[in-house]
Short mmCIF file of C-alpha atoms in Angstrom, two decimals:
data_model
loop_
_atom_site.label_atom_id
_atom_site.label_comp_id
_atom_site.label_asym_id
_atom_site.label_seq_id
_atom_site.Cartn_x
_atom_site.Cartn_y
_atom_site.Cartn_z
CA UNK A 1 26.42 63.86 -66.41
CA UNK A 2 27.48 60.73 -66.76
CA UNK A 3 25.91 57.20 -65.27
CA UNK A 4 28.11 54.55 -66.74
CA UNK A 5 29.98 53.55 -64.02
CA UNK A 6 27.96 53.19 -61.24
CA UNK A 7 28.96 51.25 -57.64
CA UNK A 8 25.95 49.54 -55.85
CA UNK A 9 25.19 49.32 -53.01
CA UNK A 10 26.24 45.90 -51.33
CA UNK A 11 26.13 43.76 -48.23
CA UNK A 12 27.54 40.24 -47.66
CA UNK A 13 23.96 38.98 -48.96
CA UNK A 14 23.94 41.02 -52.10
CA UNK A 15 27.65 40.61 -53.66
CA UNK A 16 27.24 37.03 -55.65
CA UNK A 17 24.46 39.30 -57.90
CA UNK A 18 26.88 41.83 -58.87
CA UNK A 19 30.38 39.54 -59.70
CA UNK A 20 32.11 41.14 -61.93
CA UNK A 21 30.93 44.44 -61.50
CA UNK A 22 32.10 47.85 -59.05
CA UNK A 23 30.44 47.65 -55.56
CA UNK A 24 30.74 49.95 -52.59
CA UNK A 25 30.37 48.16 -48.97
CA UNK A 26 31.22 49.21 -45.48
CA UNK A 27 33.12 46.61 -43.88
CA UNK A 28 34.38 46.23 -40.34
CA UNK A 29 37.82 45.26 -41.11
CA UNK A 30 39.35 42.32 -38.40
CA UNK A 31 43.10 41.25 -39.46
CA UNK A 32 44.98 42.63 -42.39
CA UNK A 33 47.75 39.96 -44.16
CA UNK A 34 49.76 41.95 -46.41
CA UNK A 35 47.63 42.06 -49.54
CA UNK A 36 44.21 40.57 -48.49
CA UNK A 37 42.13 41.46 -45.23
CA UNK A 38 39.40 39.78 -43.37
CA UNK A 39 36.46 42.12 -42.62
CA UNK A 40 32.67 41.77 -41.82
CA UNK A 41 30.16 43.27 -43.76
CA UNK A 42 27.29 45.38 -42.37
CA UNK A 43 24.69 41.83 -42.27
CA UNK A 44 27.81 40.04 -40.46
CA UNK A 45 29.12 37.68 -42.91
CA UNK A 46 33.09 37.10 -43.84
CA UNK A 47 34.42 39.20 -46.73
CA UNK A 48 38.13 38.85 -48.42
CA UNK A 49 39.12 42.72 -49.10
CA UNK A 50 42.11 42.59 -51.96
CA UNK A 51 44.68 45.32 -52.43
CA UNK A 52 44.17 47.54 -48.77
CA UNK A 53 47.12 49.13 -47.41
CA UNK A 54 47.09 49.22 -43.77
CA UNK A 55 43.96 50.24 -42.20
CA UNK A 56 42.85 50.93 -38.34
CA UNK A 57 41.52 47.58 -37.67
CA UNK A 58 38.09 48.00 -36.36
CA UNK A 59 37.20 51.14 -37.90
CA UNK A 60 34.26 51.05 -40.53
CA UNK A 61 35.95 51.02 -43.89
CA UNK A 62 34.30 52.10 -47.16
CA UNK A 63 35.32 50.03 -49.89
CA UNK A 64 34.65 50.23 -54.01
CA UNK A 65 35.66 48.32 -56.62
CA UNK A 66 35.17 45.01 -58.39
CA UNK A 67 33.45 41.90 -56.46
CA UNK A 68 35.37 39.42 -57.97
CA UNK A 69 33.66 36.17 -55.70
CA UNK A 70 30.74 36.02 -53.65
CA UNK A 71 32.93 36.79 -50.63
CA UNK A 72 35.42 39.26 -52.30
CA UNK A 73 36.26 42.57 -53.42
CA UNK A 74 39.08 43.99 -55.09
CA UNK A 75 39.13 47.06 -53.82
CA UNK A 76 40.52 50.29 -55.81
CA UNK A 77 39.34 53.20 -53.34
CA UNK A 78 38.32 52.85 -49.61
CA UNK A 79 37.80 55.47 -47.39
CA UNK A 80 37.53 55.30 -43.26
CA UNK A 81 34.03 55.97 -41.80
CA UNK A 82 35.52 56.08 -38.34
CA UNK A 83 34.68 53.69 -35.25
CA UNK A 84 30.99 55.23 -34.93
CA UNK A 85 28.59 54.09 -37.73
CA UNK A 86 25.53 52.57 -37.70
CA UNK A 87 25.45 49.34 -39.64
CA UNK A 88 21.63 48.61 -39.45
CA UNK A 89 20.78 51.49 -41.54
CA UNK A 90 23.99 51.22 -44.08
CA UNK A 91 22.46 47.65 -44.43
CA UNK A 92 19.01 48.40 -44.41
CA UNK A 93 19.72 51.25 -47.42
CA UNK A 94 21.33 48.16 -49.34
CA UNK A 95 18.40 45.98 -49.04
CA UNK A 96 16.07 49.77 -50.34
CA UNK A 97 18.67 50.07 -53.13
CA UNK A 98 18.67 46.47 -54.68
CA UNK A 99 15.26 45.90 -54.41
CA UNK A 100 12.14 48.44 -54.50
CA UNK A 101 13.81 51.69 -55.41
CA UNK A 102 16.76 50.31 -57.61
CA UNK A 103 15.61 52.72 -59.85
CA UNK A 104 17.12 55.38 -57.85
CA UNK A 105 20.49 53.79 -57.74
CA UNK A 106 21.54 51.71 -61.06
CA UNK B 1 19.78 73.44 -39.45
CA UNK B 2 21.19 69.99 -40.71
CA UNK B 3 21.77 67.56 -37.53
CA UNK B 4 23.43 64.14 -37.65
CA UNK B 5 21.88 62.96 -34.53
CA UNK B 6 21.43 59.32 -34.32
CA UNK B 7 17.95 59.66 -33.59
CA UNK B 8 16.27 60.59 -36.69
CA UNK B 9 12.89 62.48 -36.01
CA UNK B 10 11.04 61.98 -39.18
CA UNK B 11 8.21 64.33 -38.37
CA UNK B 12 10.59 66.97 -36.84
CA UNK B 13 13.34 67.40 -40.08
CA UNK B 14 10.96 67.28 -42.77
CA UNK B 15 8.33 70.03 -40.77
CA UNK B 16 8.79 73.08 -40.63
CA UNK B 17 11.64 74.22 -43.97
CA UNK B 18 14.42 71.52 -45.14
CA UNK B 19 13.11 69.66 -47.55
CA UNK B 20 9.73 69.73 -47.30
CA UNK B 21 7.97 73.37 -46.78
CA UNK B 22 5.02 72.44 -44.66
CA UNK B 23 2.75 74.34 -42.23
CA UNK B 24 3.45 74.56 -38.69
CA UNK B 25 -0.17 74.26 -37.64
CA UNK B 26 -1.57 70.54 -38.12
CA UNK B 27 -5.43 70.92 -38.47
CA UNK B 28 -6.70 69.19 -41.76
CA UNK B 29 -7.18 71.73 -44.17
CA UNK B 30 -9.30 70.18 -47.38
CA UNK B 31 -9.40 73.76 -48.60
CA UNK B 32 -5.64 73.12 -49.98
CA UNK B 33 -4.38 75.75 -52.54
CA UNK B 34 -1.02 74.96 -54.14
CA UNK B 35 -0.26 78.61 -54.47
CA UNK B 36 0.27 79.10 -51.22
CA UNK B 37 3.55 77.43 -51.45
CA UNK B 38 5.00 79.45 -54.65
CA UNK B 39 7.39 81.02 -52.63
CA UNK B 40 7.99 78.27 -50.36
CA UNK B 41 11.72 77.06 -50.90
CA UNK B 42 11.45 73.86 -51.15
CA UNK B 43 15.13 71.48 -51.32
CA UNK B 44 15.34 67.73 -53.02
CA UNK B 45 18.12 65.18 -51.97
CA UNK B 46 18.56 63.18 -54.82
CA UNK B 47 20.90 60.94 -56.31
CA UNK B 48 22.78 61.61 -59.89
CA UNK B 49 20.80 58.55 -61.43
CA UNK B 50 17.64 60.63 -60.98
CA UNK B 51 18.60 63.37 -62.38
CA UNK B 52 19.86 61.91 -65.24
CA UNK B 53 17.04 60.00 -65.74
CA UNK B 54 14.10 63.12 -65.23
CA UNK B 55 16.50 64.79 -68.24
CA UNK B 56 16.32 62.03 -70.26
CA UNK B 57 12.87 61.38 -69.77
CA UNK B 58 11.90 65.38 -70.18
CA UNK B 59 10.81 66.20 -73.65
CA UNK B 60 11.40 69.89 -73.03
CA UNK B 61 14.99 69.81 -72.09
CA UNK B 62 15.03 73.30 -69.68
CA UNK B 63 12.13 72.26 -67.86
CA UNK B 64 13.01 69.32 -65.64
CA UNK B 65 10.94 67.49 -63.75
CA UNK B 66 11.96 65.14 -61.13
CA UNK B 67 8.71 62.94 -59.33
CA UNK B 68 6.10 64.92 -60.54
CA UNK B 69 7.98 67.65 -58.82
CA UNK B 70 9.61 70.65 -61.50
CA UNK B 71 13.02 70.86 -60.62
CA UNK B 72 13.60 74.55 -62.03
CA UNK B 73 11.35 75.97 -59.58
CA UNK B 74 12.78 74.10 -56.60
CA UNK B 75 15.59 76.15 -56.08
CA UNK B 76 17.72 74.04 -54.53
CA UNK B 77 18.73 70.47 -54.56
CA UNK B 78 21.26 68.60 -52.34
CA UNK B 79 23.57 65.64 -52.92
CA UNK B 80 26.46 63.92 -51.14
CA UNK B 81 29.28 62.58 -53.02
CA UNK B 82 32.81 62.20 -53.41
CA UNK B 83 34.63 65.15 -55.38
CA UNK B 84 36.68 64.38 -57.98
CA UNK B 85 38.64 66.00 -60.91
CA UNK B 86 38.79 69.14 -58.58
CA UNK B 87 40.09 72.45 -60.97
CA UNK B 88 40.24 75.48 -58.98
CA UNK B 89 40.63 79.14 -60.90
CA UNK B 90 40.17 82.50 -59.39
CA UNK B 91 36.44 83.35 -59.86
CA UNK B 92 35.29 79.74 -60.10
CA UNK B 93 36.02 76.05 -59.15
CA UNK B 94 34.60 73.11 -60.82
CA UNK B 95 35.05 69.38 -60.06
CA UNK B 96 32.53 66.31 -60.74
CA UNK B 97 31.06 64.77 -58.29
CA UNK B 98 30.59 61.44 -57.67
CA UNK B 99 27.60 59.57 -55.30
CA UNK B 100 27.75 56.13 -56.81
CA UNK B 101 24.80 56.26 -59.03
CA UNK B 102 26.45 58.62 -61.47
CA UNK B 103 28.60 61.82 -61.96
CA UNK B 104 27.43 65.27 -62.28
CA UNK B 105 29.73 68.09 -63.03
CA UNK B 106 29.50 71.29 -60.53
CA UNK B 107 30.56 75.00 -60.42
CA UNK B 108 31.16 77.30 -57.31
CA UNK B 109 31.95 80.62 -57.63
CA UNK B 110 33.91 82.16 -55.49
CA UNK B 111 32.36 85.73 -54.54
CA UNK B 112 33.91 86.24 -51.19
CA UNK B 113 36.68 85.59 -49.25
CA UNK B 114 34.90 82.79 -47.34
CA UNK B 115 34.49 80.97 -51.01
CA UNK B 116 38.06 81.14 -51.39
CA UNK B 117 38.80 79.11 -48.30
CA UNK B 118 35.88 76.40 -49.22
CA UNK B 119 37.32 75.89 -53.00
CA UNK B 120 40.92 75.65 -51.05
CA UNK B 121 39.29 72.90 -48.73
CA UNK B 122 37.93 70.96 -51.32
CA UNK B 123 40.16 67.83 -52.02
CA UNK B 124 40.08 65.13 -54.56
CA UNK B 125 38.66 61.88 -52.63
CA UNK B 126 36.79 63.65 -50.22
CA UNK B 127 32.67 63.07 -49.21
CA UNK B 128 30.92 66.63 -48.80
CA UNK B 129 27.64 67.65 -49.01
CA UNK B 130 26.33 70.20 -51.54
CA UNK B 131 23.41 72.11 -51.95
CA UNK B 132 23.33 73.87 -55.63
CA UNK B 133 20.85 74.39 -58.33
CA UNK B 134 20.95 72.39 -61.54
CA UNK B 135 21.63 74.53 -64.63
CA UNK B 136 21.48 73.32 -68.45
CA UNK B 137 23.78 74.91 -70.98
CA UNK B 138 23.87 73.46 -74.50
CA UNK B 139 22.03 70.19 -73.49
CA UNK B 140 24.15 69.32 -70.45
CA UNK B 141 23.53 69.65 -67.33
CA UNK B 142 25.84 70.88 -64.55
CA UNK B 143 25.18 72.19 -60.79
CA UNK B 144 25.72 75.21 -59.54
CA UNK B 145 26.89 74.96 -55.68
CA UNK B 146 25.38 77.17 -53.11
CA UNK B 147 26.59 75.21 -50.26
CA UNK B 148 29.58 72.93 -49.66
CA UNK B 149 30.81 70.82 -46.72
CA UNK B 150 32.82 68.13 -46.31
CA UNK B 151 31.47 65.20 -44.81
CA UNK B 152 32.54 64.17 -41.13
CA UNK B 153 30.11 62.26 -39.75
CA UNK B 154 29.75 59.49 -42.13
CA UNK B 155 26.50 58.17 -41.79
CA UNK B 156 25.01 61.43 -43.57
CA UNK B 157 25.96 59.07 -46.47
CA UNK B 158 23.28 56.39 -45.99
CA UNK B 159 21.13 59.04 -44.17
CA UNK B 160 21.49 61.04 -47.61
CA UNK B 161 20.37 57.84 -49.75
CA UNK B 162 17.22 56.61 -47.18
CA UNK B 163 16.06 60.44 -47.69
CA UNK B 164 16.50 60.20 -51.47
CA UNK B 165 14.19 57.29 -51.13
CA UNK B 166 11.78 58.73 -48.86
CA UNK B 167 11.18 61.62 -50.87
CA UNK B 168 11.19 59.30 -53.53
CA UNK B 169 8.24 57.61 -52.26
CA UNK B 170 6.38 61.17 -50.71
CA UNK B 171 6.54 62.66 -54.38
CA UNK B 172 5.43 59.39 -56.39
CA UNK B 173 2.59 57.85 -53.50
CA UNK B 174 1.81 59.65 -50.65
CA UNK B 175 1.01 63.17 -52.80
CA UNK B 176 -1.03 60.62 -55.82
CA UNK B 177 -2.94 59.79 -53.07
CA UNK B 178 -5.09 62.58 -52.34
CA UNK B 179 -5.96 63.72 -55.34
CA UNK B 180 -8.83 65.85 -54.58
CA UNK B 181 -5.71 68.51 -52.47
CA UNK B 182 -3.24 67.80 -55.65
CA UNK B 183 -5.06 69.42 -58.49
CA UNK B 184 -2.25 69.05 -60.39
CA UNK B 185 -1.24 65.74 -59.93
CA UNK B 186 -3.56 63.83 -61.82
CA UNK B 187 -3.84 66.21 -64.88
CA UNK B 188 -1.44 66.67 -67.93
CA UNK B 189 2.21 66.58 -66.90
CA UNK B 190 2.89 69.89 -68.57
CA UNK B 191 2.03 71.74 -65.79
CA UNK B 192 3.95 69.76 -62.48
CA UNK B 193 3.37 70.97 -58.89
CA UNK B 194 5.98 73.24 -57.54
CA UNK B 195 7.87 71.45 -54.67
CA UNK B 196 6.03 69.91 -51.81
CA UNK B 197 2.75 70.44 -51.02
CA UNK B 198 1.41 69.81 -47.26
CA UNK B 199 -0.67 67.11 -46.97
CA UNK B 200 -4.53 67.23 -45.34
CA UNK B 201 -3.58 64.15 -43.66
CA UNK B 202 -3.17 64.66 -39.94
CA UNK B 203 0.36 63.65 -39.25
CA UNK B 204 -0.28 59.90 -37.46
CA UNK B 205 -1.37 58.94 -40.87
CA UNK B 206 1.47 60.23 -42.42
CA UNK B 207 4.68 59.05 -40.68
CA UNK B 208 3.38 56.39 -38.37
CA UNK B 209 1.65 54.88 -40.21
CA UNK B 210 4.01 52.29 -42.17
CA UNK B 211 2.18 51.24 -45.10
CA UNK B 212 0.89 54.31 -47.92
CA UNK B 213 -2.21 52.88 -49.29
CA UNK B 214 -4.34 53.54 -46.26
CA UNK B 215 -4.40 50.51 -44.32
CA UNK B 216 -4.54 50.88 -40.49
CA UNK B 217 -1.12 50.15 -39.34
CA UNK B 218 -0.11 48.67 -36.20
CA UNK B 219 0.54 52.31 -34.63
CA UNK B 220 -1.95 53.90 -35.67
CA UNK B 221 -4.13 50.96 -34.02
CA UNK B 222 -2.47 51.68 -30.76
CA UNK B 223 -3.29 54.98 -31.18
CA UNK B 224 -7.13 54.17 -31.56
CA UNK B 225 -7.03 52.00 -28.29
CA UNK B 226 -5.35 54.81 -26.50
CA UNK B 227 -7.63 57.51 -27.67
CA UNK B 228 -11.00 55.39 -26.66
CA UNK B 229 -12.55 57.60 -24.35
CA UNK B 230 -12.68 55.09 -21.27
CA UNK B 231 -8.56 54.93 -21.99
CA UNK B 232 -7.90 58.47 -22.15
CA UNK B 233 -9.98 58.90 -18.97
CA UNK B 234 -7.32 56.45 -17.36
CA UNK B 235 -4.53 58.84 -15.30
CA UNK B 236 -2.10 56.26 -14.82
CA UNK B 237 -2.35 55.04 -18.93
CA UNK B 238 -2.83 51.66 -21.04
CA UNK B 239 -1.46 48.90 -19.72
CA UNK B 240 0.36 47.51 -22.79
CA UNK B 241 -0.69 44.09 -21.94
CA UNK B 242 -4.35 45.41 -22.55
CA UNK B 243 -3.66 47.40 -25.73
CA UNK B 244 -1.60 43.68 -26.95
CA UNK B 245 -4.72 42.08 -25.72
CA UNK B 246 -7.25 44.29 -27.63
CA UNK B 247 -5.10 44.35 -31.00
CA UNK B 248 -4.40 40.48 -30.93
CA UNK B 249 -0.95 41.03 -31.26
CA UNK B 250 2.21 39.87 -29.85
CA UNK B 251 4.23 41.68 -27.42
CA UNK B 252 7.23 41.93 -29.67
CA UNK B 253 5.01 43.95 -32.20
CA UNK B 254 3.02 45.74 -30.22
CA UNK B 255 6.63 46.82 -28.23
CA UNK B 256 7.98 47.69 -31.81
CA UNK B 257 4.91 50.50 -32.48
CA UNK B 258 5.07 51.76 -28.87
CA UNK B 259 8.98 52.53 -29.52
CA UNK B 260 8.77 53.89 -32.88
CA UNK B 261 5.34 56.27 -31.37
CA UNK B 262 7.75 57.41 -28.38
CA UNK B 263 10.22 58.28 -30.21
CA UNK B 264 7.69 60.15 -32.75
CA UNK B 265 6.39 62.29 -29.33
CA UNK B 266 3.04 60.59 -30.10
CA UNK B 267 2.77 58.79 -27.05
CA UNK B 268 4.48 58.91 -23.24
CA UNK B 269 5.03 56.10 -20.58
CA UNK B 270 2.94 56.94 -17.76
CA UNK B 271 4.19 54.52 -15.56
CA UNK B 272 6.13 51.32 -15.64
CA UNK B 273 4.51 49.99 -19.31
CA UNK B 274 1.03 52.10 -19.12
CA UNK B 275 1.12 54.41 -21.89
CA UNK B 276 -0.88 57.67 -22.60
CA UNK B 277 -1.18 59.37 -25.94
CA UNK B 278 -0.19 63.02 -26.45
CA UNK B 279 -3.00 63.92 -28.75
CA UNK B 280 -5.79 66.11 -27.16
CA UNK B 281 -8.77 64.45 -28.31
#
């Protein structure tokens, strides 16, 4: 059992705490350029995603890795969540997992 | 038995099995005896982080105890996670899994055919949902998978995490606060309660009500108006501007309560914003 390396829970609101560190966010992803795409987080605000491939724009995209800004991740594993998820409760559980019951989580 | 609906009953997944093993019948009962549920299953979603931290916390390192709540004797817990380090032999296959708050290293053994076909569906990178019981060997601790299914529907990942939280919070508040039915609870932590334990509460108290220490919250205030005798002799209902009118609060939250009591079966529409309760008084 191992806990060292765990990714929070993050939302556009929540990143600048964790610079430096490995974060998981969904992300709605809008325009890929080559290395870097534009996507919105579940509490709407403008994140830079690093190192994607090509993804189905649109789609909800899990993304880990480091937050390297307060509007960027580096990501080093993403996974598609589909076209159907609900981003009130993704960002809700964020908001649970940062602040009463971070216990749980980190 | 598991149903990714978007609308999440509360009161209908944790009644009646799942995760929480509690009567069918909903009369207060004060005369509560825990040993009616020793044979009650009862199953814990929880996260890696918590049961890491219940083993480090547990001085006797077979007997762990999660919330109050002794793991060993709840047979089963569930987590959701992505598999990883996947190593598949012919009785067994073991791979760690990862949820984000930690890793925990499982074993399924494959028994039957069926098995066989899981373990060969189990790929590196993948979310699934398992249900297993923790087992300690030599001081570490490992899970031993019942159940495994990939995930398809991905919001069973945040659903997983709000119920870890939930329980979280039914284990640590809602079950401290009625001691006189929790015997247990408030005594020496060598002997913990096994699993869940039904609460004497009636049920509006329990999950419409949104705050834990007992204050009246706004639904259950709604549901006093709409149980006042002159109301529930009214056939069309409440108007809602009446029930605003009698709480002194806005629309909006009044609107908020009415939904989330709707959607609970608590309360109807009547007609066109008159609503009745469902409670026989």
């Amino acid at each position: 059992m191992d806990t060292s390396n765990p990714a929070v829970f993050v939302n556009g609101e929540l990143i600048p705490n964790f610079i430096g560190k490995k974060v998981r966010a969904v992300v709605q992803v809008n325009r890929c350029d080559g290395g870097a795409a534009t996507a919105k987080s579940t509490d709407d605000c403008q994140l830079t995603i690093k190192g994607l491939p090509q993804v189905p724009l649109m789609n909800y995209i899990e993304v880990i890795g480091i937050a390297e800004s307060s509007n960027s991740i580096g990501a080093e594993v993403w996974t598609d969540f589909g076209n159907t998820f609900d981003t009130d409760s993704y960002n809700q559980l964020c908001q649970l997992a940062n602040g009463e019951f971070k216990s749980l989580f980190l | 038995m598991y149903s990714n609906s978007s609308q999440f009953d509360g009161n209908a997944a944790f009644s009646g099995g799942g995760f929480m093993p509690s009567q069918t019948t909903q009369s207060a009962d004060p005369s509560f005896f825990p040993s009616k549920n020793r044979d009650a299953q009862a199953l814990l979603p929880l996260t890696v982080k918590q049961i890491h931290d219940a083993f480090q916390s547990s001085d006797d390192k077979t007997n762990l105890i999660v919330d109050g709540v002794d793991v060993n004797n709840v047979f089963q817990v569930t987590l959701v996670g992505k598999v990883c380090n996947k190593v598949g032999r012919i009785t067994d296959v073991t791979f760690v899994l990862d949820d984000g708050t930690g890793r925990i290293e499982c074993n399924k053994w494959l028994q039957e055919a069926a098995d066989t076909n899981v373990a060969e569906g189990i790929l590196d990178g993948m979310y699934a949902r398992l249900h297993g019981h923790l087992k300690g060997f030599q001081g570490k601790r490992t899970l031993n998978v019942f159940s495994f299914r990939p995930v398809t529907d991905f919001n069973e990942i945040a659903n997983h995490f709000i119920e870890c939280i939930y329980v979280h919070l039914y284990n640590t508040k809602i079950r401290v606060s009625v001691p006189n039915q929790q015997n247990v609870m408030n005594s020496t932590p060598i002997t913990p309660t096994k699993g869940y334990q039904t609460q004497a509460v009636p049920p509006s108290n329990q999950f419409s009500g949104q705050q834990i220490n007992g204050q009246k919250s706004v639904e259950d205030m709604v549901l006093d108006v709409l149980h006042f005798p002159a109301n529930r002799a009214r056939i069309e209902g409440v108007p809602r501007d009446l029930i605003a009118q009698n709480l002194g609060i806005s629309l909006d939250k009044l609107m908020v309560a009415i939904k989330s009591l709707i959607e609970e079966g608590v309360i109807y529409e009547a007609i066109a914003d008159h609503y009745k309760s469902t409670i026989n008084g």
